[in-house]
mmCIF file of C-alpha atoms in Angstrom:
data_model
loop_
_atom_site.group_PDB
_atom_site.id
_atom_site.type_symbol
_atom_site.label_atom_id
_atom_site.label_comp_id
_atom_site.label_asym_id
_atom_site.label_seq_id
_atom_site.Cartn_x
_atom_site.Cartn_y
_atom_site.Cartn_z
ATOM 1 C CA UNK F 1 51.158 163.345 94.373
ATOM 2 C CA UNK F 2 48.632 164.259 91.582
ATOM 3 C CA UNK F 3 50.786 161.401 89.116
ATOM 4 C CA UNK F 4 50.301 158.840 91.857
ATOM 5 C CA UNK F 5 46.548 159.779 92.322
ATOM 6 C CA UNK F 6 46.079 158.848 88.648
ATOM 7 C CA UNK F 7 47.976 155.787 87.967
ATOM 8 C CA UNK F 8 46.739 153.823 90.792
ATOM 9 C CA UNK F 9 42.813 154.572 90.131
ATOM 10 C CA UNK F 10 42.853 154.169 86.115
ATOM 11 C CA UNK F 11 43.051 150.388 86.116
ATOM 12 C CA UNK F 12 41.103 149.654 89.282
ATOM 13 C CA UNK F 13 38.424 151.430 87.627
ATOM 14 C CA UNK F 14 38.330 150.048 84.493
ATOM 15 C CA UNK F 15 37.835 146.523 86.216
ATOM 16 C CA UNK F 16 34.389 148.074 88.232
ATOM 17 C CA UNK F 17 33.051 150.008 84.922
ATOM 18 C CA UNK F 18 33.012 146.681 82.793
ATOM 19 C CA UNK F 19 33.302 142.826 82.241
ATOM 20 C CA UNK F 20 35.301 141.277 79.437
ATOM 21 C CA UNK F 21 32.964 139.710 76.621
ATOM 22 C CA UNK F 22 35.800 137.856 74.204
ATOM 23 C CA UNK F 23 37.828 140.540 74.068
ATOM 24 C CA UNK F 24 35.485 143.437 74.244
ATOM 25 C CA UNK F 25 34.681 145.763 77.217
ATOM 26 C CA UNK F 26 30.819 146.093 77.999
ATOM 27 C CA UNK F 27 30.411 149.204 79.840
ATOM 28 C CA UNK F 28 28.554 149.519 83.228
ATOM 29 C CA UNK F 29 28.260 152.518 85.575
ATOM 30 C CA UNK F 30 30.335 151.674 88.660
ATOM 31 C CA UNK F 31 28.122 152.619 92.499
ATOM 32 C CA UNK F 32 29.172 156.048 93.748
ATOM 33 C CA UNK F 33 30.492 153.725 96.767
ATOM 34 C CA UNK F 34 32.720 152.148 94.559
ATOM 35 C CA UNK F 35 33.974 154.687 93.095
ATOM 36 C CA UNK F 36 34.293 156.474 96.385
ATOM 37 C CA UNK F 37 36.572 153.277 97.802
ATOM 38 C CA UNK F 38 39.102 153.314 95.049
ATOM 39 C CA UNK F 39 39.738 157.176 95.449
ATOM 40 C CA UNK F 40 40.396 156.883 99.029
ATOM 41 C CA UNK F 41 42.374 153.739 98.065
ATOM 42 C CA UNK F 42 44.561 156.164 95.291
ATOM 43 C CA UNK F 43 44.934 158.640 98.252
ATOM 44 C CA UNK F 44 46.458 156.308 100.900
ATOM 45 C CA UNK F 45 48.535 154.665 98.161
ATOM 46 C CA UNK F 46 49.965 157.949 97.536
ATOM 47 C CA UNK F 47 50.183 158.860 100.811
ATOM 48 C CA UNK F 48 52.365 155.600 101.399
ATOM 49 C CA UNK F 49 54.389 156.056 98.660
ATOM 50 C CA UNK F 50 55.596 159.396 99.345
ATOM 51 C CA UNK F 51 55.932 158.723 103.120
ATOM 52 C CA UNK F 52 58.766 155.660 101.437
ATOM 53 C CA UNK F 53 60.185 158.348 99.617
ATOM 54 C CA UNK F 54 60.631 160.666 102.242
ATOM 55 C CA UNK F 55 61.876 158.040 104.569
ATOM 56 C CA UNK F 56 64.330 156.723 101.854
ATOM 57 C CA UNK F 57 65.568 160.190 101.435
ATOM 58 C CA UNK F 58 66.381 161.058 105.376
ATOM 59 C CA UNK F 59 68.039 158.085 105.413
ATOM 60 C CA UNK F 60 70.316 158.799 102.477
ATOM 61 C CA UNK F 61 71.778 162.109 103.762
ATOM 62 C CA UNK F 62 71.549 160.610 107.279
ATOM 63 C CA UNK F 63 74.248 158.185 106.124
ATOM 64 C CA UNK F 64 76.301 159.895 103.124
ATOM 65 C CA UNK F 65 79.110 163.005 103.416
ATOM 66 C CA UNK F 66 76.935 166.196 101.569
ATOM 67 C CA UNK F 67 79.587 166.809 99.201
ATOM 68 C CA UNK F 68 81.088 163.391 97.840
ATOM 69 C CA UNK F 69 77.882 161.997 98.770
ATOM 70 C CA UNK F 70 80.321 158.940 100.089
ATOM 71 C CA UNK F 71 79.551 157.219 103.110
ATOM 72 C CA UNK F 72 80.213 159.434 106.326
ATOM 73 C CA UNK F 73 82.400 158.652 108.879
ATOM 74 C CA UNK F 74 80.321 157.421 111.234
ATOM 75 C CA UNK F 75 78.665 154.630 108.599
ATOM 76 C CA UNK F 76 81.559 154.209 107.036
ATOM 77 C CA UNK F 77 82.861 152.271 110.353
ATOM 78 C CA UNK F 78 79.647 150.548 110.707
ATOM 79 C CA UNK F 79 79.211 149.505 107.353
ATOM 80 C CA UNK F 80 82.810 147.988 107.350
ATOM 81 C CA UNK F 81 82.255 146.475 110.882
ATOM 82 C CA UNK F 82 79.344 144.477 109.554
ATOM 83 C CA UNK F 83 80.892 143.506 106.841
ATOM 84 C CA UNK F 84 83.934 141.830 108.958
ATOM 85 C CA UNK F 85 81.437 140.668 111.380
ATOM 86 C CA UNK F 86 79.417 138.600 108.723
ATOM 87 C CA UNK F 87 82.271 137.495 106.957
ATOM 88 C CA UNK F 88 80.024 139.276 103.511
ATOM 89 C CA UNK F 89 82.783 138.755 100.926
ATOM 90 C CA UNK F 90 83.315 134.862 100.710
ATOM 91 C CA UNK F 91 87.166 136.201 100.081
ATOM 92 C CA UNK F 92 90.898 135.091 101.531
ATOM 93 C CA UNK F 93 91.706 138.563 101.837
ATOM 94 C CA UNK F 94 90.350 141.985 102.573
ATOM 95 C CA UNK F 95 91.993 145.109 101.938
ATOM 96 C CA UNK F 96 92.117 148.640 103.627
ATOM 97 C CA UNK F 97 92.563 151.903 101.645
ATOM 98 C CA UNK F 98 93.401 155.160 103.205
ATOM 99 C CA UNK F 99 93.392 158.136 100.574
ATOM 100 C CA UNK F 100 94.650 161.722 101.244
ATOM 101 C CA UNK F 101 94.988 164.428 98.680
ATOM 102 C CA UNK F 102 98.199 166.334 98.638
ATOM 103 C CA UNK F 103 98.659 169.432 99.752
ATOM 104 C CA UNK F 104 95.049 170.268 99.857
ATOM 105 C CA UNK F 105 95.401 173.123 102.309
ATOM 106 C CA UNK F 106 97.392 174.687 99.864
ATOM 107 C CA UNK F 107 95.124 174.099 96.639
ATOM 108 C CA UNK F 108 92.296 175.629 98.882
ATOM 109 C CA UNK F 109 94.408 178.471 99.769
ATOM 110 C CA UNK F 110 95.456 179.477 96.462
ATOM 111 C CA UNK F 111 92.426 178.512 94.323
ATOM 112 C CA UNK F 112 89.589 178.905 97.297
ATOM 113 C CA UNK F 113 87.352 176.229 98.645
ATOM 114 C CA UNK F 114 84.965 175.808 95.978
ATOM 115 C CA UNK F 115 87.784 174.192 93.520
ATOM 116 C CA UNK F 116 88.990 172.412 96.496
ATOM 117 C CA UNK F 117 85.254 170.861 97.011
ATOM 118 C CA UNK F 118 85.758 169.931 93.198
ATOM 119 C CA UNK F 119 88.541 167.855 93.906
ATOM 120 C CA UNK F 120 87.289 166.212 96.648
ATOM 121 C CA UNK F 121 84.007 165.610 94.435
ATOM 122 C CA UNK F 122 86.324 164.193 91.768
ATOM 123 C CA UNK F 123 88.642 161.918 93.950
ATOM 124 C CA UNK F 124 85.126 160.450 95.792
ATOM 125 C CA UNK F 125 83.843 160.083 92.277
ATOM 126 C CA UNK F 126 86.943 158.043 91.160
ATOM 127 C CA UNK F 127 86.820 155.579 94.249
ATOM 128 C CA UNK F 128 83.468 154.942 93.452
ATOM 129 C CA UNK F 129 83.958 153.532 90.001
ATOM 130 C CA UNK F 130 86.644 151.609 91.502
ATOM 131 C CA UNK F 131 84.994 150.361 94.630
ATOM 132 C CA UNK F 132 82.066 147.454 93.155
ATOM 133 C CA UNK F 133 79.273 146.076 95.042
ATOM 134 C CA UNK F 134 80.235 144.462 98.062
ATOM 135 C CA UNK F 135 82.804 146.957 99.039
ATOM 136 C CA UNK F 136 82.556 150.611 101.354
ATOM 137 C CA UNK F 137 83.823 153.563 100.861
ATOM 138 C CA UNK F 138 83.796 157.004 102.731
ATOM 139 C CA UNK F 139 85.116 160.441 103.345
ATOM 140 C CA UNK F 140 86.995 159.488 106.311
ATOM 141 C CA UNK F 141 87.642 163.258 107.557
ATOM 142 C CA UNK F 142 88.534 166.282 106.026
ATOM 143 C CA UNK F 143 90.538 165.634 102.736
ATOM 144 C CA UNK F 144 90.884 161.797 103.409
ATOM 145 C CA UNK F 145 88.752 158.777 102.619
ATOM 146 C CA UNK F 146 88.739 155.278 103.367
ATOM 147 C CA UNK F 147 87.785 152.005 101.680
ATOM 148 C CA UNK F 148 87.679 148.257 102.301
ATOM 149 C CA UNK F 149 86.975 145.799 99.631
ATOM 150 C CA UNK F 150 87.629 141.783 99.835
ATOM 151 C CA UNK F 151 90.157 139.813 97.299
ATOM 152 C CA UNK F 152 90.943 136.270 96.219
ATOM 153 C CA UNK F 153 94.537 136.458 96.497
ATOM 154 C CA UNK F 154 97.439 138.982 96.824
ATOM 155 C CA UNK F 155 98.187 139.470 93.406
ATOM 156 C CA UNK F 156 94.287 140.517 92.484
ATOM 157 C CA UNK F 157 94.851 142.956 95.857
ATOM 158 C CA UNK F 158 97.864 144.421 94.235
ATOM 159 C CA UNK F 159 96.034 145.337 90.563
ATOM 160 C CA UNK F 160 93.527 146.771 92.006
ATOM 161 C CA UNK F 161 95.953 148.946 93.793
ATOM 162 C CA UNK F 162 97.858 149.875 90.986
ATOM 163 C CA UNK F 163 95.044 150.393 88.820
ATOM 164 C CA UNK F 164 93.181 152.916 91.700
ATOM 165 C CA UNK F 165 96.597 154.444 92.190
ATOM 166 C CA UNK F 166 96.682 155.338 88.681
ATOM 167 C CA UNK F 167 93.192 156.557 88.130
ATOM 168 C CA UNK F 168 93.880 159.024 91.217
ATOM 169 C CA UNK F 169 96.973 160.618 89.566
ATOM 170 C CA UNK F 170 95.117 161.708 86.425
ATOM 171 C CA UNK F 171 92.713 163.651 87.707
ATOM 172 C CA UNK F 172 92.091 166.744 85.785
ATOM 173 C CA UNK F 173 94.226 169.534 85.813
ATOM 174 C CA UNK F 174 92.829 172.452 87.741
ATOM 175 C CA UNK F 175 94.054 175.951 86.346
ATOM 176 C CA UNK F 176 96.954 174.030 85.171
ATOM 177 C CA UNK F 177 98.085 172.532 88.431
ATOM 178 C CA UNK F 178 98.191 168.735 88.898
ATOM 179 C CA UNK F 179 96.185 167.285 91.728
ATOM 180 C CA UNK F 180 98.163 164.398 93.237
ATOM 181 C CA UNK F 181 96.933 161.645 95.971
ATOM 182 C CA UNK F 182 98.903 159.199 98.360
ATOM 183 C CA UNK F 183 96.895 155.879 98.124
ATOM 184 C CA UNK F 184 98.203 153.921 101.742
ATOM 185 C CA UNK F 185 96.684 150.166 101.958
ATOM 186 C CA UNK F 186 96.542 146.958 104.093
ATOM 187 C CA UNK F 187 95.677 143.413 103.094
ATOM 188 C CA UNK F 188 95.260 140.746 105.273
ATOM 189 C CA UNK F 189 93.340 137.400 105.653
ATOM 190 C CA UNK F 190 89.849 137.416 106.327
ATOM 191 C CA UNK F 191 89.301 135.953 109.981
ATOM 192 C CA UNK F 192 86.702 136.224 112.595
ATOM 193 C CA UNK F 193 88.713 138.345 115.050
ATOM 194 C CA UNK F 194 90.185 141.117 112.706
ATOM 195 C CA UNK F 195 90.415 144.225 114.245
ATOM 196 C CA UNK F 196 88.695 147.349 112.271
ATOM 197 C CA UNK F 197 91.075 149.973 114.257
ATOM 198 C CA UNK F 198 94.293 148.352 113.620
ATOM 199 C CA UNK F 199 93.381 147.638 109.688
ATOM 200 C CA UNK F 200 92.754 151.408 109.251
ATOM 201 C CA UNK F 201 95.722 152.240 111.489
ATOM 202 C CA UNK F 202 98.067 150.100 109.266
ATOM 203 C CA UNK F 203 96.415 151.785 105.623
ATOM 204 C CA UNK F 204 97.064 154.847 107.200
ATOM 205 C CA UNK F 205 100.717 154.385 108.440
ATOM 206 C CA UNK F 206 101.030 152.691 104.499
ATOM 207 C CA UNK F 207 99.826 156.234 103.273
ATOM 208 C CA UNK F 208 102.104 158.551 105.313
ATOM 209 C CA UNK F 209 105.033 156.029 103.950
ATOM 210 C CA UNK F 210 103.644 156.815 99.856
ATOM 211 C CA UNK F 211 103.333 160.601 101.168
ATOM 212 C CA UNK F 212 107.056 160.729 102.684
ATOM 213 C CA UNK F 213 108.467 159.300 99.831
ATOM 214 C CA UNK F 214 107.431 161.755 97.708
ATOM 215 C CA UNK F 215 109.108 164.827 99.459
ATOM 216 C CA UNK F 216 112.796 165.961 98.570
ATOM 217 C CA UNK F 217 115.514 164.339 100.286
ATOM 218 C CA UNK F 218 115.979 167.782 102.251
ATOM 219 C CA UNK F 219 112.267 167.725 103.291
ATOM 220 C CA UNK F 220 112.424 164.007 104.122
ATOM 221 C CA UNK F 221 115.480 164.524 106.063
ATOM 222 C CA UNK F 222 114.111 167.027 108.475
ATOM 223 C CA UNK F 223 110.451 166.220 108.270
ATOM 224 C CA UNK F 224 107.403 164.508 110.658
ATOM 225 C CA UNK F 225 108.153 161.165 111.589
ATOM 226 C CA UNK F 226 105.810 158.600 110.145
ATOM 227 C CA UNK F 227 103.722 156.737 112.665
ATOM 228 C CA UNK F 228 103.991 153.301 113.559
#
């Protein structure tokens, strides 16, 4: 608070101690008064400020996951809600992700939890540089996150899927091992009544389908069935 206290004084001062004469100072002793208003001024200026910053603050890690420092859950829906609702990306299409790590149970078994909150870091760090302004992103639950972002046409939806897809499989090795992702998405036009539910639904039946595929035929044969 000091800082504060000192910037916002120094030139409100310097206009009561003097009058400009061409383009010299002439110095006068400012009333005690004066001086009195423009410290109590500093004060409530400071007191303001940091009151904002607070504020600003609370509301940050009201809204974001701790670790990823994504969106949570919770504002991740609303944020994408309001975004369909207002029709914000002037768009034809928008486009659902649904992201889940691979056998993350297992890395966190075999390497402990803090690597696996490094992977999770890096993944959330990677859809960030992918996901501009205008899109949302968040940890959806667990070891999965979710995204929306709008698109011109399908072919521009596509790139961008190919090009996330890619950055999430060359992640850095941990210990040697190779963290891998199944990227699941959705696109479909941009219309008044689109459904928020279903469009995740879809990205995440999408995802399971990436996941299945890359099991061997013997696990594939005998495994979960993939919702639909």
């Amino acid at each position: 608070m000091s800082n504060t206290l000192l910037i916002f004084p120094a030139f409100t001062i310097k206009l009561l101690t003097g009058w400009k004469l061409g383009r010299k100072w002439a110095h006068v002793e400012p009333p005690t008064e004066e001086l009195e208003v423009v410290q109590m001024l500093a004060s409530l200026y400071a007191v303001a400020l940091e009151k904002y910053q607070l504020e600003s603050q609370l509301k940050f890690h009201a809204s974001r996951d701790p670790l990823t420092h994504c969106f949570n859950r919770r504002v991740l829906l609303q944020e994408a809600q309001y975004h369909l609702d207002n029709t914000t990306c002037r768009h034809d299409l928008v486009g659902c992700f649904f992201v889940d790590i691979d056998k993350f149970k297992q890395i966190n078994d075999k390497f402990g939890h803090e690597v696996g909150d490094e992977v999770l870091i890096q993944v959330a760090n990677t859809l960030k540089e992918h996901f501009g302004l205008g899109s949302v992103i968040g940890r959806y639950g667990g070891d999965e996150f979710v995204g929306f972002s709008c698109f011109d046409n399908k072919e521009e939806l596509e790139t961008f899927v190919a090009q996330l897809s890619s950055s999430l499989n060359q992640l850095e090795l941990i210990e040697g091992y190779q963290v891998s992702v199944s990227l699941g998405y959705h696109g479909t036009e941009l219309t008044e009544n689109l459904n928020l539910d279903k469009l995740i639904k879809a990205a995440d039946v999408s995802m399971y389908r990436v996941k299945h595929a890359k099991r061997p035929k013997c696990d594939r044969d005998h495994g979960v069935k993939i919702p639909g």
